[in-house]
CSV table of C-alpha atoms in Angstrom, one decimal:
chain,number,residue,atom,x,y,z
A,465,UNK,CA,1.9,10.3,14.9
A,466,UNK,CA,2.2,14.1,14.8
A,467,UNK,CA,4.3,15.5,11.9
A,468,UNK,CA,7.5,17.1,13.3
A,469,UNK,CA,10.5,19.0,12.1
A,470,UNK,CA,12.8,16.9,9.9
A,471,UNK,CA,15.7,17.7,12.1
A,472,UNK,CA,14.0,16.2,15.0
A,473,UNK,CA,13.2,12.8,13.5
A,474,UNK,CA,14.5,10.1,15.9
A,475,UNK,CA,14.2,6.5,14.5
A,476,UNK,CA,14.4,4.4,17.7
A,477,UNK,CA,15.0,0.7,18.0
A,478,UNK,CA,11.4,0.3,18.9
A,479,UNK,CA,10.2,1.6,15.6
A,480,UNK,CA,12.7,-0.2,13.3
A,481,UNK,CA,10.7,-3.4,13.2
A,482,UNK,CA,7.7,-1.3,12.1
A,483,UNK,CA,9.8,0.3,9.4
A,484,UNK,CA,11.0,-3.1,8.2
A,485,UNK,CA,7.4,-4.4,8.0
A,486,UNK,CA,6.1,-1.4,6.2
A,487,UNK,CA,8.8,-1.4,3.4
A,488,UNK,CA,8.6,-5.2,3.0
A,489,UNK,CA,4.8,-4.7,2.5
A,490,UNK,CA,5.3,-2.1,-0.2
A,491,UNK,CA,7.5,-4.7,-2.2
A,492,UNK,CA,5.4,-7.8,-1.3
A,493,UNK,CA,3.3,-10.0,-3.6
A,494,UNK,CA,0.2,-8.5,-1.6
A,495,UNK,CA,0.9,-5.0,-2.7
A,496,UNK,CA,3.3,-4.7,-5.6
A,497,UNK,CA,1.1,-6.2,-8.4
A,498,UNK,CA,-1.4,-3.3,-7.9
A,499,UNK,CA,1.2,-0.6,-7.2
A,500,UNK,CA,1.7,0.9,-10.6
A,501,UNK,CA,3.9,3.7,-9.3
A,502,UNK,CA,6.3,1.5,-7.5
A,503,UNK,CA,6.5,-0.9,-10.5
A,504,UNK,CA,7.4,2.0,-12.7
A,505,UNK,CA,10.2,3.0,-10.4
A,506,UNK,CA,11.4,-0.6,-10.2
A,507,UNK,CA,11.3,-0.8,-14.0
A,508,UNK,CA,13.4,2.4,-14.4
A,509,UNK,CA,16.5,0.7,-12.9
A,510,UNK,CA,18.0,-2.4,-14.7
A,511,UNK,CA,18.8,-4.0,-11.3
A,512,UNK,CA,15.4,-3.1,-9.9
A,513,UNK,CA,16.6,-0.7,-7.2
A,514,UNK,CA,14.3,2.2,-5.9
A,515,UNK,CA,15.6,5.2,-4.1
A,516,UNK,CA,15.0,5.0,-0.4
A,517,UNK,CA,14.0,8.7,-0.2
A,518,UNK,CA,11.1,7.9,-2.5
A,519,UNK,CA,9.8,5.3,-0.1
A,520,UNK,CA,10.4,7.6,2.8
A,521,UNK,CA,8.3,10.3,1.2
A,522,UNK,CA,5.1,8.1,1.1
A,523,UNK,CA,2.6,9.6,3.5
A,524,UNK,CA,2.1,6.5,5.7
A,525,UNK,CA,5.8,6.1,6.0
A,526,UNK,CA,6.4,9.7,7.0
A,527,UNK,CA,3.7,9.5,9.6
A,528,UNK,CA,5.3,6.2,10.9
A,529,UNK,CA,8.7,7.9,11.5
A,530,UNK,CA,7.4,11.4,12.3
A,531,UNK,CA,8.8,13.2,9.2
A,532,UNK,CA,7.1,16.3,8.0
A,533,UNK,CA,5.8,16.6,4.5
A,534,UNK,CA,8.5,17.2,2.1
A,535,UNK,CA,9.6,16.5,-1.5
A,536,UNK,CA,11.6,13.4,-2.3
A,537,UNK,CA,14.8,15.4,-2.9
A,538,UNK,CA,14.5,17.1,0.5
A,539,UNK,CA,14.4,13.9,2.6
A,540,UNK,CA,17.4,14.3,5.0
A,541,UNK,CA,20.4,12.0,4.4
A,542,UNK,CA,20.5,11.0,8.0
A,543,UNK,CA,16.9,9.8,7.8
A,544,UNK,CA,17.8,7.7,4.8
A,545,UNK,CA,20.7,6.2,6.7
A,546,UNK,CA,18.5,5.4,9.7
A,547,UNK,CA,15.9,3.7,7.6
A,548,UNK,CA,18.6,1.7,5.7
A,549,UNK,CA,19.9,0.5,9.1
A,550,UNK,CA,16.4,-0.7,9.9
A,551,UNK,CA,16.2,-2.7,6.7
A,552,UNK,CA,19.7,-4.1,6.6
A,553,UNK,CA,18.7,-7.6,8.1
A,554,UNK,CA,15.8,-8.1,5.8
A,555,UNK,CA,15.6,-11.6,4.3
A,556,UNK,CA,13.3,-10.3,1.5
A,557,UNK,CA,14.9,-7.0,0.5
A,558,UNK,CA,18.5,-6.0,-0.6
A,559,UNK,CA,20.1,-2.6,-0.2
A,560,UNK,CA,22.7,-1.3,-2.6
A,561,UNK,CA,26.3,-0.8,-1.4
A,562,UNK,CA,25.8,2.8,-0.7
A,563,UNK,CA,22.6,1.9,1.4
A,564,UNK,CA,20.6,4.5,-0.4
A,565,UNK,CA,18.4,2.2,-2.6
A,566,UNK,CA,16.3,-0.9,-2.1
A,567,UNK,CA,14.9,-3.8,-4.0
A,568,UNK,CA,13.3,-7.2,-3.6
A,569,UNK,CA,15.8,-10.1,-3.5
A,570,UNK,CA,13.5,-12.1,-5.8
A,571,UNK,CA,11.8,-10.1,-8.7
A,572,UNK,CA,8.0,-10.3,-8.8
A,573,UNK,CA,6.8,-13.3,-10.8
A,574,UNK,CA,3.9,-13.5,-13.3
A,575,UNK,CA,1.4,-11.0,-12.0
A,576,UNK,CA,-1.6,-13.0,-12.9
A,577,UNK,CA,-0.3,-16.0,-11.0
A,578,UNK,CA,0.7,-13.9,-8.1
A,579,UNK,CA,-2.8,-12.3,-7.9
A,580,UNK,CA,-4.3,-15.8,-8.0
A,581,UNK,CA,-2.2,-17.0,-5.0
A,582,UNK,CA,-3.1,-13.8,-3.1
A,583,UNK,CA,-6.9,-14.2,-3.8
A,584,UNK,CA,-6.7,-17.9,-2.8
A,585,UNK,CA,-5.6,-16.8,0.8
A,586,UNK,CA,-8.1,-13.9,0.9
A,587,UNK,CA,-11.6,-13.5,2.4
A,588,UNK,CA,-14.4,-11.0,2.0
A,589,UNK,CA,-15.9,-10.0,5.3
A,590,UNK,CA,-18.6,-7.7,6.5
A,591,UNK,CA,-20.1,-5.8,8.3
A,592,UNK,CA,-17.8,-3.5,10.2
A,593,UNK,CA,-18.4,-0.1,11.9
A,594,UNK,CA,-17.7,2.8,9.6
A,595,UNK,CA,-15.2,4.1,12.2
A,596,UNK,CA,-13.0,1.0,12.2
A,597,UNK,CA,-9.4,1.2,11.3
A,598,UNK,CA,-6.8,-1.2,9.8
A,599,UNK,CA,-4.9,-1.6,13.0
A,600,UNK,CA,-7.9,-2.8,15.1
A,601,UNK,CA,-9.0,-5.1,12.3
A,602,UNK,CA,-5.5,-6.6,12.0
A,603,UNK,CA,-5.4,-7.2,15.7
A,604,UNK,CA,-8.9,-8.9,15.5
A,605,UNK,CA,-8.1,-11.2,12.7
A,606,UNK,CA,-4.5,-12.1,14.0
A,607,UNK,CA,-6.1,-13.7,17.0
A,608,UNK,CA,-7.6,-16.2,14.5
A,609,UNK,CA,-4.8,-16.7,11.9
A,610,UNK,CA,-1.7,-14.6,10.8
A,611,UNK,CA,-2.7,-11.7,8.6
A,612,UNK,CA,-0.7,-10.4,5.6
A,613,UNK,CA,-2.8,-7.4,5.0
A,614,UNK,CA,-6.4,-5.8,5.1
A,615,UNK,CA,-8.0,-3.6,2.5
A,616,UNK,CA,-11.0,-1.4,3.3
A,617,UNK,CA,-13.4,-1.4,0.5
A,618,UNK,CA,-14.5,2.2,-0.4
A,619,UNK,CA,-17.1,3.8,-2.6
A,620,UNK,CA,-15.5,4.7,-5.9
A,621,UNK,CA,-16.5,8.3,-5.9
A,622,UNK,CA,-16.9,9.4,-2.3
A,623,UNK,CA,-14.1,7.1,-0.9
A,624,UNK,CA,-16.4,6.4,2.0
A,625,UNK,CA,-15.8,3.1,3.7
A,626,UNK,CA,-18.4,0.5,2.8
A,627,UNK,CA,-18.3,-1.5,5.9
A,628,UNK,CA,-16.7,-4.5,4.1
A,629,UNK,CA,-13.0,-5.6,3.8
A,630,UNK,CA,-10.7,-8.0,2.0
A,631,UNK,CA,-8.4,-9.8,4.5
A,632,UNK,CA,-5.3,-11.6,3.2
A,633,UNK,CA,-4.0,-14.4,5.4
A,634,UNK,CA,-0.6,-16.2,5.1
A,635,UNK,CA,-2.0,-19.4,3.6
A,636,UNK,CA,-5.2,-20.8,2.0
A,637,UNK,CA,-5.5,-23.1,5.1
A,638,UNK,CA,-5.8,-20.0,7.3
A,639,UNK,CA,-8.8,-19.0,5.1
A,640,UNK,CA,-10.4,-22.4,5.7
A,641,UNK,CA,-9.8,-22.0,9.4
A,642,UNK,CA,-11.6,-18.7,9.5
A,643,UNK,CA,-14.4,-19.9,7.4
A,644,UNK,CA,-14.9,-22.8,9.8
A,645,UNK,CA,-15.4,-20.3,12.7
A,646,UNK,CA,-19.2,-20.0,12.7
A,647,UNK,CA,-19.5,-17.7,15.6
A,648,UNK,CA,-17.3,-14.7,14.4
A,649,UNK,CA,-18.5,-11.4,15.7
A,650,UNK,CA,-17.1,-7.8,15.7
A,651,UNK,CA,-18.5,-5.5,18.4
A,652,UNK,CA,-21.6,-7.7,18.7
A,653,UNK,CA,-22.3,-7.9,15.1
A,654,UNK,CA,-22.2,-11.4,13.4
A,655,UNK,CA,-19.7,-11.4,10.5
A,656,UNK,CA,-20.4,-12.7,7.0
A,657,UNK,CA,-17.2,-14.4,5.6
A,658,UNK,CA,-16.7,-15.8,2.3
A,659,UNK,CA,-13.6,-16.5,0.1
A,660,UNK,CA,-12.6,-13.6,-2.2
A,661,UNK,CA,-13.0,-15.9,-5.3
A,662,UNK,CA,-16.5,-16.9,-4.2
A,663,UNK,CA,-17.4,-13.2,-3.7
A,664,UNK,CA,-16.1,-12.3,-7.2
A,665,UNK,CA,-18.0,-15.2,-8.7
A,666,UNK,CA,-21.2,-14.1,-7.1
A,667,UNK,CA,-20.8,-10.5,-8.3
A,668,UNK,CA,-20.1,-11.7,-11.8
A,669,UNK,CA,-23.3,-13.8,-11.8
A,670,UNK,CA,-25.2,-10.9,-10.4
A,671,UNK,CA,-24.0,-8.6,-13.1
A,672,UNK,CA,-25.0,-11.1,-15.8
A,673,UNK,CA,-28.4,-11.3,-14.4
A,674,UNK,CA,-28.8,-7.6,-14.4
A,675,UNK,CA,-27.2,-7.4,-17.9
A,676,UNK,CA,-24.4,-5.1,-16.7
A,677,UNK,CA,-21.7,-4.9,-19.3
A,678,UNK,CA,-18.0,-4.9,-18.7
A,679,UNK,CA,-15.6,-7.1,-16.8
A,680,UNK,CA,-16.1,-7.0,-13.0
A,681,UNK,CA,-13.1,-5.8,-11.1
A,682,UNK,CA,-13.4,-6.1,-7.4
A,683,UNK,CA,-11.0,-3.3,-6.9
A,684,UNK,CA,-12.9,-0.8,-9.0
A,685,UNK,CA,-16.4,-2.1,-9.8
A,686,UNK,CA,-19.4,-2.4,-7.4
A,687,UNK,CA,-18.9,1.3,-6.8
A,688,UNK,CA,-16.0,0.5,-4.7
A,689,UNK,CA,-12.2,0.9,-4.6
A,690,UNK,CA,-9.8,-0.7,-2.2
A,691,UNK,CA,-7.5,0.9,0.4
A,692,UNK,CA,-4.4,-1.0,1.3
A,693,UNK,CA,-2.6,-1.5,4.5
A,694,UNK,CA,-0.1,1.2,3.7
A,695,UNK,CA,-1.1,4.5,2.2
A,696,UNK,CA,0.8,5.8,-0.7
A,697,UNK,CA,2.7,9.0,-1.1
A,698,UNK,CA,-0.4,11.1,-1.6
A,699,UNK,CA,0.5,14.2,0.3
A,700,UNK,CA,4.2,14.7,-0.8
A,701,UNK,CA,4.6,18.4,-1.6
A,702,UNK,CA,6.1,20.0,-4.6
A,703,UNK,CA,8.7,22.7,-3.9
A,704,UNK,CA,7.1,25.1,-6.3
A,705,UNK,CA,3.4,24.7,-5.6
A,706,UNK,CA,3.1,23.1,-2.2
A,707,UNK,CA,-0.1,21.4,-3.4
A,708,UNK,CA,-1.1,17.8,-2.8
A,709,UNK,CA,-0.7,15.4,-5.5
A,710,UNK,CA,-3.4,13.0,-6.4
A,711,UNK,CA,-3.0,9.4,-5.6
A,712,UNK,CA,-4.4,6.2,-7.0
A,713,UNK,CA,-5.2,4.2,-3.9
A,714,UNK,CA,-5.7,0.6,-4.8
A,715,UNK,CA,-2.6,0.6,-4.2
A,716,UNK,CA,-0.4,2.6,-6.5
A,717,UNK,CA,2.1,5.1,-5.1
A,718,UNK,CA,3.9,8.2,-6.4
A,719,UNK,CA,7.0,10.4,-6.2
A,720,UNK,CA,8.9,13.4,-7.6
A,721,UNK,CA,11.8,15.6,-8.8
A,722,UNK,CA,15.4,16.4,-10.1
A,723,UNK,CA,18.7,18.4,-9.9
A,724,UNK,CA,20.5,21.2,-11.6
A,725,UNK,CA,19.7,21.8,-15.3
A,726,UNK,CA,18.0,25.0,-15.1
A,727,UNK,CA,15.8,25.9,-12.1
A,728,UNK,CA,12.7,26.3,-14.1
A,729,UNK,CA,13.2,23.2,-16.2
A,730,UNK,CA,14.0,21.1,-13.0
A,731,UNK,CA,10.9,22.4,-11.3
A,732,UNK,CA,8.7,21.5,-14.2
A,733,UNK,CA,10.0,17.9,-14.2
A,734,UNK,CA,9.6,17.7,-10.5
A,735,UNK,CA,6.0,18.7,-10.7
A,736,UNK,CA,5.3,16.1,-13.3
A,737,UNK,CA,6.8,13.4,-11.3
A,738,UNK,CA,5.2,14.5,-8.0
A,739,UNK,CA,1.7,14.4,-9.6
A,740,UNK,CA,2.2,10.7,-10.2
A,741,UNK,CA,3.1,10.3,-6.6
A,742,UNK,CA,-0.3,11.2,-5.3
A,743,UNK,CA,-1.9,8.4,-6.9
A,744,UNK,CA,-0.9,5.3,-5.1
A,745,UNK,CA,-0.3,3.0,-1.9
């Protein structure tokens, strides 16, 4: 979607389900364990609430609603209110009384256990055209079994797509269903599918044979990193510098600034916060 003037943002009934799905993904077991920025924000509040304007400032979310690039503190109040309205009926998330902050109804459990459950319902699949996108892949796999999320595997340095993905389904049974489909093709190319755990085991064994030291991390090693279904807030601008902040995509998001202490002091704090916000989700 083209970025438009903030005053022209119009959140329609048609887009509200997409808003709900996107925000629920940010806080889901699929994304939150690897989202350091969002976990930091949750930890800052005793009740686990995160300001909605932080979520709205994420790049993917801004593109979803047609909001121009802006600092967290400049997200219009009417946009926050419209997003809150789209989230009010969530069975997974809770809004605060003022409807300006959001949190999970149930806190994230033990991260190691959560990751194990996610991996148990995930597949490694290749090859795909380098021009493929998340939406087309989601549509393709949804025809076989319900998809929770897809991560494009990228070269660690260049960030170029490697042609392989991790697909997370709703249940381990869905994984077995896909693995049982022996004739899977994408645009005429036969697909190689294997469980994510089997892929990791194979890479660990390969590294041992080659005497490669260090623990294998499928999100970082093998010269690859992982993109998530949503992007993080990598392009949120700082009022003072208007520069992009970095982002740790894998998925970890970011954010930004403050109020009225002294203008210079406030700006310095904002810049520091915003630099984190480039990293993420």
